[in-house]
Short mmCIF file of C-alpha atoms and ligand atoms in Angstrom, two decimals:
data_model
loop_
_atom_site.label_atom_id
_atom_site.label_comp_id
_atom_site.label_asym_id
_atom_site.label_seq_id
_atom_site.Cartn_x
_atom_site.Cartn_y
_atom_site.Cartn_z
CA MET A 1 7.19 -16.89 -20.76
CA ILE A 2 8.73 -13.92 -19.00
CA ASN A 3 12.43 -13.53 -17.92
CA LYS A 4 12.51 -14.55 -14.57
CA GLU A 5 16.11 -13.88 -13.94
CA ARG A 6 15.72 -10.12 -15.21
CA VAL A 7 12.85 -9.97 -12.80
CA TYR A 8 15.13 -10.78 -9.79
CA GLN A 9 17.87 -9.13 -10.81
CA ARG A 10 16.01 -5.63 -11.10
CA LEU A 11 14.20 -6.55 -7.93
CA GLN A 12 17.82 -6.85 -6.28
CA GLU A 13 18.89 -3.64 -7.77
CA LEU A 14 16.09 -1.33 -7.11
CA GLY A 15 16.21 -2.82 -3.36
CA LYS A 16 19.71 -1.17 -3.02
CA ILE A 17 18.35 2.21 -3.38
CA GLY A 18 17.36 3.47 0.08
CA HIS A 19 19.01 0.38 1.55
CA ARG A 20 20.00 0.98 5.15
CA GLU A 21 22.55 -0.74 7.51
CA SER A 22 19.65 -2.59 9.10
CA GLY A 23 19.51 -4.68 6.04
CA GLY A 24 16.24 -2.98 5.35
CA VAL A 25 14.94 -0.52 2.74
CA THR A 26 13.58 3.11 3.43
CA ARG A 27 12.15 5.05 0.34
CA HIS A 28 9.90 7.61 1.44
CA ALA A 29 7.91 9.99 -0.62
CA PHE A 30 9.45 13.13 -2.26
CA THR A 31 12.94 12.22 -0.90
CA THR A 32 16.28 11.76 -2.91
CA GLU A 33 16.03 7.80 -2.55
CA HIS A 34 12.69 8.27 -4.23
CA ARG A 35 13.81 10.03 -7.25
CA ALA A 36 16.59 7.83 -7.43
CA SER A 37 14.30 4.49 -7.91
CA LYS A 38 12.02 6.56 -10.27
CA ASP A 39 15.22 7.17 -12.28
CA LEU A 40 16.06 3.25 -12.31
CA VAL A 41 12.54 2.47 -13.02
CA ALA A 42 12.15 4.81 -15.99
CA GLU A 43 15.54 2.91 -17.40
CA TYR A 44 13.68 -0.27 -17.02
CA MET A 45 10.71 1.27 -18.78
CA ARG A 46 13.20 2.52 -21.45
CA GLN A 47 14.46 -0.94 -22.11
CA ALA A 48 10.99 -2.15 -22.40
CA GLY A 49 10.28 0.07 -24.93
CA LEU A 50 7.79 2.11 -23.12
CA SER A 51 7.05 5.74 -23.34
CA ILE A 52 7.72 7.14 -20.35
CA ARG A 53 5.78 10.23 -18.44
CA GLU A 54 5.70 11.55 -14.56
CA ASP A 55 2.39 13.14 -13.36
CA ALA A 56 1.46 15.89 -11.15
CA VAL A 57 1.38 13.85 -8.17
CA GLY A 58 4.84 12.01 -8.81
CA ASN A 59 3.72 8.82 -9.97
CA LEU A 60 5.79 7.63 -12.92
CA ILE A 61 4.07 5.81 -15.94
CA GLY A 62 5.16 3.86 -18.76
CA ARG A 63 2.99 3.08 -21.64
CA ARG A 64 2.69 0.58 -24.71
CA GLU A 65 0.52 1.54 -27.33
CA GLY A 66 -2.35 -0.77 -28.71
CA ARG A 67 -3.57 -1.06 -32.08
CA ASP A 68 -6.46 0.58 -31.54
CA PRO A 69 -5.74 4.45 -30.59
CA ASN A 70 -9.40 5.01 -29.36
CA ALA A 71 -9.47 1.89 -27.18
CA THR A 72 -9.59 1.96 -23.13
CA VAL A 73 -6.16 1.63 -21.23
CA VAL A 74 -5.40 -1.29 -18.94
CA LEU A 75 -3.22 -0.25 -16.17
CA THR A 76 -0.92 -2.23 -13.95
CA GLY A 77 1.82 -1.63 -11.37
CA SER A 78 2.09 -0.86 -7.78
CA HIS A 79 4.11 1.60 -5.43
CA ILE A 80 7.50 2.64 -5.42
CA ASP A 81 8.10 3.75 -1.88
CA THR A 82 8.53 1.62 1.30
CA VAL A 83 7.93 1.85 4.74
CA CYS A 84 10.72 2.65 7.29
CA ASP A 85 13.21 -0.47 6.96
CA GLY A 86 11.09 -2.44 4.77
CA GLY A 87 11.60 -5.34 2.42
CA ILE A 88 12.61 -5.25 -1.40
CA PHE A 89 9.14 -6.78 -2.68
CA ASP A 90 6.72 -4.90 -1.20
CA GLY A 91 5.50 -2.67 -4.03
CA ALA A 92 8.35 -3.26 -6.48
CA LEU A 93 7.35 -6.54 -7.68
CA GLY A 94 4.06 -5.06 -9.22
CA ILE A 95 6.03 -2.74 -11.12
CA ILE A 96 8.97 -4.61 -12.17
CA GLY A 97 6.46 -7.52 -13.12
CA GLY A 98 4.32 -5.00 -15.03
CA ILE A 99 7.36 -3.58 -17.04
CA GLU A 100 8.48 -7.38 -17.60
CA VAL A 101 5.01 -8.23 -19.01
CA LEU A 102 5.16 -5.23 -21.47
CA GLN A 103 9.24 -6.04 -22.40
CA THR A 104 8.38 -9.71 -23.06
CA LEU A 105 5.61 -8.58 -25.23
CA LYS A 106 7.96 -6.55 -27.05
CA GLU A 107 10.26 -9.20 -27.41
CA GLN A 108 7.72 -11.57 -28.59
CA GLY A 109 6.34 -9.17 -31.34
CA ILE A 110 2.61 -9.49 -29.75
CA GLU A 111 0.43 -6.60 -30.03
CA THR A 112 -2.62 -5.70 -28.04
CA GLN A 113 -5.77 -4.23 -29.15
CA HIS A 114 -6.06 -1.79 -25.91
CA PRO A 115 -2.81 0.31 -24.47
CA ILE A 116 -1.25 -0.99 -21.39
CA GLU A 117 0.45 1.28 -18.91
CA VAL A 118 2.32 0.36 -15.80
CA TYR A 119 2.24 2.96 -12.74
CA ALA A 120 5.03 3.22 -10.11
CA PHE A 121 2.90 4.98 -7.71
CA ASN A 122 4.03 7.47 -5.37
CA ASP A 123 3.77 6.80 -1.45
CA GLU A 124 1.24 4.06 -1.14
CA GLU A 125 2.71 3.44 2.43
CA GLY A 126 1.81 6.60 3.98
CA SER A 127 5.12 6.32 6.13
CA ARG A 128 6.21 10.15 5.85
CA PHE A 129 2.89 11.66 6.28
CA SER A 130 0.61 9.22 8.24
CA PHE A 131 -1.81 9.42 5.12
CA SER A 132 -1.44 6.47 2.54
CA MET A 133 -2.01 6.06 -1.24
CA PHE A 134 -1.32 9.58 -2.10
CA GLY A 135 -0.32 8.86 -5.70
CA SER A 136 -3.57 6.66 -6.60
CA ARG A 137 -5.61 9.22 -4.62
CA GLY A 138 -4.33 11.61 -6.87
CA VAL A 139 -5.09 9.66 -10.16
CA ILE A 140 -8.69 9.37 -8.90
CA GLY A 141 -8.78 12.87 -7.96
CA ASP A 142 -9.20 12.29 -4.37
CA LEU A 143 -6.60 14.74 -2.90
CA SER A 144 -7.65 18.04 -0.98
CA PRO A 145 -5.88 21.31 -0.02
CA LYS A 146 -6.12 19.70 3.65
CA ASP A 147 -4.30 16.60 2.56
CA LEU A 148 -1.35 19.08 1.24
CA GLU A 149 -1.10 20.21 4.83
CA MET A 150 -0.16 16.76 6.40
CA LYS A 151 3.34 17.11 7.98
CA ASP A 152 6.08 14.53 8.50
CA LYS A 153 8.26 14.18 11.65
CA ALA A 154 10.22 17.14 11.01
CA GLY A 155 7.03 19.32 10.26
CA ILE A 156 7.63 19.71 6.66
CA THR A 157 4.28 19.75 4.84
CA VAL A 158 3.18 17.53 1.63
CA ALA A 159 3.32 20.88 -0.20
CA GLN A 160 6.66 21.80 0.96
CA ALA A 161 8.15 18.36 0.15
CA MET A 162 6.45 18.52 -3.31
CA SER A 163 7.97 21.86 -4.17
CA GLU A 164 11.40 20.51 -3.03
CA GLN A 165 11.22 17.73 -5.40
CA GLY A 166 10.09 20.33 -8.24
CA PHE A 167 6.43 19.27 -8.18
CA ASP A 168 3.66 22.31 -8.09
CA SER A 169 0.88 21.39 -5.70
CA LEU A 170 -1.60 23.64 -7.07
CA LYS A 171 -1.77 21.39 -10.48
CA LEU A 172 -2.80 18.09 -8.72
CA GLN A 173 -5.75 17.97 -11.03
CA GLU A 174 -3.61 17.16 -13.80
CA ALA A 175 -2.73 13.48 -12.61
CA ILE A 176 -6.71 12.50 -12.56
CA ARG A 177 -7.50 9.79 -14.95
CA ALA A 178 -11.21 9.71 -16.43
CA LYS A 179 -13.11 6.77 -15.70
CA GLU A 180 -14.03 6.71 -19.84
CA GLU A 181 -10.34 6.11 -20.64
CA LEU A 182 -9.73 3.15 -18.62
CA LYS A 183 -10.58 -0.63 -18.92
CA ALA A 184 -9.03 -1.98 -15.33
CA PHE A 185 -6.24 -2.05 -12.87
CA ILE A 186 -4.42 -5.01 -12.10
CA GLU A 187 -1.93 -5.30 -9.54
CA LEU A 188 0.71 -8.21 -8.79
CA HIS A 189 1.93 -7.93 -4.98
CA ILE A 190 3.45 -10.29 -2.27
CA GLU A 191 0.92 -11.85 0.01
CA GLN A 192 2.56 -10.53 3.06
CA GLY A 193 0.78 -13.27 5.12
CA LYS A 194 1.50 -16.84 5.46
CA VAL A 195 -1.94 -18.32 3.71
CA LEU A 196 -0.14 -19.34 0.51
CA GLU A 197 2.91 -20.89 2.40
CA CYS A 198 0.57 -22.80 4.57
CA LYS A 199 -1.21 -24.36 1.23
CA ASP A 200 2.25 -24.74 -0.29
CA LEU A 201 1.17 -22.76 -3.27
CA SER A 202 3.09 -20.04 -5.15
CA VAL A 203 0.42 -18.07 -6.51
CA GLY A 204 -3.08 -16.35 -5.19
CA ILE A 205 -6.03 -14.78 -6.55
CA VAL A 206 -7.53 -11.73 -4.41
CA THR A 207 -11.09 -11.73 -3.76
CA GLY A 208 -11.14 -8.20 -2.05
CA ILE A 209 -9.04 -5.91 0.14
CA VAL A 210 -9.97 -5.08 3.99
CA ASN A 211 -11.10 -1.70 5.00
CA GLU A 212 -8.68 0.61 6.39
CA LEU A 213 -9.38 2.86 9.44
CA TRP A 214 -6.34 4.80 10.35
CA MET A 215 -6.75 7.08 13.58
CA LYS A 216 -4.77 9.24 15.91
CA VAL A 217 -5.68 9.20 19.66
CA ILE A 218 -4.47 11.76 21.97
CA VAL A 219 -5.09 11.17 25.53
CA LYS A 220 -4.89 13.93 28.05
CA GLY A 221 -3.96 13.66 31.62
CA GLU A 222 -1.98 15.86 33.88
CA ALA A 223 1.61 15.97 34.03
CA GLY A 224 3.13 16.21 37.66
CA HIS A 225 6.02 15.32 40.15
CA ALA A 226 6.87 11.77 39.80
CA GLY A 227 8.31 11.86 43.55
CA ALA A 228 5.87 14.38 45.01
CA THR A 229 2.35 13.14 43.59
CA PRO A 230 0.81 10.30 45.55
CA MET A 231 -0.90 7.54 43.46
CA ASN A 232 -4.14 8.10 44.15
CA LEU A 233 -3.86 12.03 43.13
CA ARG A 234 -2.51 11.16 39.53
CA GLN A 235 -4.14 11.53 35.90
CA ASP A 236 -1.55 9.58 34.41
CA ALA A 237 -2.14 9.69 30.64
CA LEU A 238 0.42 6.68 29.96
CA VAL A 239 -1.35 4.27 32.52
CA ALA A 240 -4.56 5.07 30.64
CA ALA A 241 -3.30 4.77 27.26
CA ALA A 242 -1.77 1.42 28.11
CA GLU A 243 -5.18 0.33 29.15
CA MET A 244 -6.77 1.44 25.85
CA VAL A 245 -4.28 -0.44 24.04
CA GLN A 246 -5.37 -3.67 25.84
CA VAL A 247 -8.84 -2.85 24.89
CA ILE A 248 -8.26 -2.53 21.22
CA GLU A 249 -6.46 -5.68 21.23
CA ARG A 250 -9.19 -7.43 23.21
CA GLU A 251 -12.10 -6.04 21.17
CA ALA A 252 -10.31 -7.03 17.77
CA LYS A 253 -9.66 -10.57 18.87
CA LYS A 254 -13.46 -11.30 19.63
CA THR A 255 -14.65 -11.25 16.00
CA GLY A 256 -11.89 -13.68 14.74
CA SER A 257 -11.45 -11.71 11.44
CA THR A 258 -10.83 -8.29 12.70
CA VAL A 259 -6.92 -6.72 13.03
CA ALA A 260 -6.22 -3.71 15.08
CA THR A 261 -2.61 -2.38 15.73
CA VAL A 262 -1.35 0.66 17.49
CA GLY A 263 2.01 1.27 15.77
CA ARG A 264 2.85 4.50 17.10
CA PHE A 265 2.95 5.68 20.74
CA ASN A 266 4.56 9.00 22.02
CA VAL A 267 4.50 10.12 25.74
CA PHE A 268 4.69 13.65 26.52
CA PRO A 269 6.57 15.50 28.16
CA GLY A 270 8.96 12.16 28.44
CA GLY A 271 10.95 12.98 31.46
CA ILE A 272 11.95 10.44 33.71
CA ASN A 273 10.67 12.16 36.80
CA ILE A 274 7.43 13.50 35.29
CA ILE A 275 3.98 11.98 35.27
CA PRO A 276 3.06 11.98 31.47
CA GLY A 277 0.61 14.18 30.97
CA ARG A 278 -0.05 13.54 27.43
CA VAL A 279 -0.17 10.52 25.02
CA GLU A 280 -0.65 10.00 21.26
CA PHE A 281 -0.98 6.77 19.68
CA THR A 282 -2.29 5.63 16.32
CA LEU A 283 -5.04 2.97 15.54
CA ASP A 284 -4.92 0.92 12.50
CA LEU A 285 -8.25 -1.24 12.39
CA ARG A 286 -9.11 -3.48 9.31
CA ASP A 287 -11.84 -6.10 8.53
CA ILE A 288 -13.13 -7.46 5.27
CA SER A 289 -16.47 -6.34 6.26
CA GLN A 290 -17.14 -2.83 7.10
CA GLU A 291 -20.15 -3.52 9.47
CA VAL A 292 -17.89 -5.69 11.68
CA SER A 293 -15.21 -2.97 11.54
CA ASP A 294 -17.74 -0.35 12.63
CA GLN A 295 -18.91 -2.51 15.31
CA VAL A 296 -15.41 -3.10 16.68
CA GLU A 297 -14.74 0.77 16.44
CA THR A 298 -17.80 1.58 18.43
CA SER A 299 -16.99 -0.93 21.21
CA ILE A 300 -13.33 0.10 21.61
CA PHE A 301 -14.62 3.61 21.98
CA LYS A 302 -17.17 2.42 24.51
CA GLU A 303 -14.41 0.77 26.56
CA ILE A 304 -12.32 3.84 26.28
CA GLU A 305 -14.71 6.33 27.42
CA GLY A 306 -15.17 4.14 30.69
CA ILE A 307 -11.14 4.50 31.12
CA CYS A 308 -11.39 8.30 30.60
CA GLN A 309 -13.75 8.40 33.44
CA GLU A 310 -12.29 6.13 35.89
CA ARG A 311 -8.90 7.87 35.45
CA GLY A 312 -10.01 11.25 35.15
CA VAL A 313 -8.42 11.72 31.70
CA GLN A 314 -9.66 12.90 28.29
CA ILE A 315 -9.33 11.98 24.81
CA GLU A 316 -9.58 13.71 21.22
CA THR A 317 -9.54 11.64 18.28
CA GLU A 318 -8.48 12.68 14.62
CA ILE A 319 -9.27 10.59 11.66
CA LEU A 320 -6.58 10.25 9.35
CA GLN A 321 -8.05 8.12 6.67
CA ARG A 322 -11.20 5.69 6.25
CA ILE A 323 -11.13 3.27 3.14
CA PRO A 324 -13.84 0.90 2.64
CA PRO A 325 -13.16 -2.63 1.90
CA THR A 326 -12.61 -3.25 -1.96
CA PRO A 327 -13.98 -6.19 -4.00
CA CYS A 328 -11.90 -7.41 -6.97
CA SER A 329 -13.94 -7.85 -10.26
CA GLN A 330 -15.55 -11.06 -10.86
CA GLU A 331 -14.29 -10.61 -14.61
CA PHE A 332 -10.47 -10.51 -13.39
CA GLN A 333 -11.05 -13.65 -11.16
CA LEU A 334 -12.10 -15.77 -13.62
CA ALA A 335 -9.49 -14.36 -16.09
CA ALA A 336 -6.51 -15.09 -13.53
CA LYS A 337 -8.10 -18.41 -12.63
CA LYS A 338 -7.91 -19.41 -16.49
CA ALA A 339 -4.49 -18.11 -16.44
CA CYS A 340 -3.40 -20.38 -13.63
CA GLN A 341 -4.91 -23.45 -15.30
CA ASP A 342 -3.50 -22.29 -18.71
CA LEU A 343 0.06 -22.26 -16.89
CA GLY A 344 -0.57 -25.55 -14.97
CA LEU A 345 -0.52 -23.52 -11.50
CA GLU A 346 -2.70 -24.36 -8.62
CA TYR A 347 -4.05 -21.48 -7.02
CA TYR A 348 -5.91 -20.34 -3.87
CA CYS A 349 -8.39 -17.64 -3.65
CA LEU A 350 -7.98 -15.44 -0.71
CA PRO A 351 -8.68 -11.71 0.69
CA SER A 352 -5.78 -9.34 1.02
CA GLY A 353 -5.21 -8.07 4.56
CA ALA A 354 -2.77 -5.38 3.52
CA GLY A 355 -4.02 -2.18 1.84
CA HIS A 356 -3.01 -1.49 -1.93
CA ASP A 357 -3.43 1.32 -4.45
CA ALA A 358 -6.01 -0.70 -5.98
CA MET A 359 -8.43 0.61 -3.15
CA GLN A 360 -8.44 3.72 -4.55
CA MET A 361 -8.16 2.79 -8.32
CA VAL A 362 -11.37 0.84 -7.71
CA ASN A 363 -13.10 4.28 -7.83
CA ILE A 364 -12.36 4.66 -11.48
CA CYS A 365 -12.04 1.16 -13.13
CA PRO A 366 -12.44 -2.45 -12.17
CA ILE A 367 -9.77 -4.03 -10.03
CA GLY A 368 -7.89 -7.28 -9.52
CA MET A 369 -4.85 -8.43 -7.63
CA ILE A 370 -2.47 -11.45 -7.77
CA PHE A 371 -0.51 -12.71 -4.85
CA ILE A 372 2.65 -14.61 -4.62
CA ARG A 373 3.93 -16.51 -1.55
CA SER A 374 5.72 -14.62 1.00
CA LYS A 375 8.43 -16.56 3.18
CA ASP A 376 7.31 -16.95 6.65
CA GLY A 377 4.39 -14.45 5.89
CA ILE A 378 6.76 -11.55 6.83
CA SER A 379 6.68 -8.10 5.34
CA HIS A 380 7.42 -4.68 6.19
CA ASN A 381 10.37 -5.91 7.54
CA PRO A 382 14.01 -6.46 5.93
CA LEU A 383 13.28 -10.41 6.41
CA GLU A 384 10.69 -10.12 3.70
CA TRP A 385 11.36 -12.55 1.15
CA SER A 386 10.12 -14.45 -1.94
CA SER A 387 11.66 -16.78 -4.45
CA MET A 388 12.44 -16.30 -7.84
CA GLU A 389 10.56 -18.92 -9.07
CA ASP A 390 7.33 -17.64 -7.10
CA CYS A 391 8.11 -14.07 -8.64
CA ALA A 392 8.09 -15.72 -12.05
CA ASP A 393 4.67 -17.57 -11.21
CA GLY A 394 3.00 -14.43 -10.35
CA VAL A 395 4.41 -12.35 -13.42
CA ASN A 396 3.45 -15.18 -15.63
CA VAL A 397 -0.22 -14.78 -14.32
CA LEU A 398 0.13 -11.30 -14.88
CA TYR A 399 1.17 -11.73 -18.54
CA HIS A 400 -1.71 -13.83 -19.06
CA VAL A 401 -4.26 -11.67 -17.33
CA LEU A 402 -2.93 -8.81 -19.03
CA LEU A 403 -3.05 -10.04 -22.50
CA ASP A 404 -6.48 -11.29 -21.86
CA SER A 405 -7.84 -7.74 -20.71
CA ALA A 406 -5.73 -5.89 -23.32
CA VAL A 407 -7.04 -8.44 -26.12
CA ARG A 408 -4.01 -10.02 -27.84
CA ILE A 409 -4.04 -9.45 -31.73
CA GLU A 410 -3.56 -12.90 -33.15
CA GLY A 411 -1.48 -13.90 -36.12
C1 GLV B 501 0.28 -0.87 3.34
O1 GLV B 501 1.30 -1.79 3.13
C2 GLV B 501 -0.79 -1.08 4.45
O2 GLV B 501 -1.45 -2.10 4.29
O3 GLV B 501 -0.64 -0.57 5.23
MN1 MN B 502 3.48 -2.20 2.34
MN1 MN B 503 2.51 -2.91 -0.77
#
């Protein structure tokens, strides 16, 4: 059995880095908080007896050797960055849980055939550069020079932020892992929804992850005098955009499975006595079926076209990312079910509505995900919480699944 107090104590300790007065945690990519969190996790890795390295895109990696030096590597881990004002479990649990499994194996003197590595991925959330899963994209070789030009709110590009933290953006390729050297990637995470809580279960086995479409929509109207322009002579970008947001909600609701969110909304020029001439907003659209997601996208933009004509405004769109839905491997799901049975844990199989690094890793190896219950389903919020017992159940399942995948050496 893993050491649940150690897991929980480390979660609290890591959660102090980037802690804000609001009660939430903000640890964005390539910041001093990000650096400090990696230094602390490196210390946990050291205590677990792992060899430690950092790759060219800022992922921190801890490795435990297997008996067979030529065997493929089993990967686990999750992301170390957080959203703005996030909780202490999202991402952190998968890293601390992975390290805990390896520290427990060390303490128990158990060896495996395959090596196991824990990744603390950099920038899964995409909160700083509006572009998620930077670290895992680096591992699969999916970063281009254009991605390095993405800017944060202060106008700093990814390339500049990298260089400020001592990384060379010309060396991205060095983070790539070859398919041939990998066996699987298994991620432990909080559910971030209410399904497990409603079922009164601590553990879930993930069947697959929904797609992720991120887009920026720019609505162009005409700025004008708020006092001198009659209502029938306006091209108010904000009123048009407000209708668009309503359309987005309505079309997503129709399917029963799709979720769509407008999370950022900026009005220009932003004067109290100026008719808004320009609005920029983001769209996040997800479904477990790519086909359904595509249909909703098409119907949203058909409606938006009508709004543009009616209100005399124009739109421009910019795709920030399109990630397809991701299935979890059958082999993993069977192993996770067996682990739950061996541990006497009742489980539930469910899809993930949140995005995860596993969506990138699936391009180079089979993936699997284990969920644990989230209190009130709350996440991306300082109130995000999971109990020590639930964290322990999840890490114990991870222990069994990793031992199965990396092949425990008996005796
Ligand atoms: C990450 O948590 C996401 O689902 O956007
Ligand atoms: Mn998250
Ligand atoms: Mn996460």
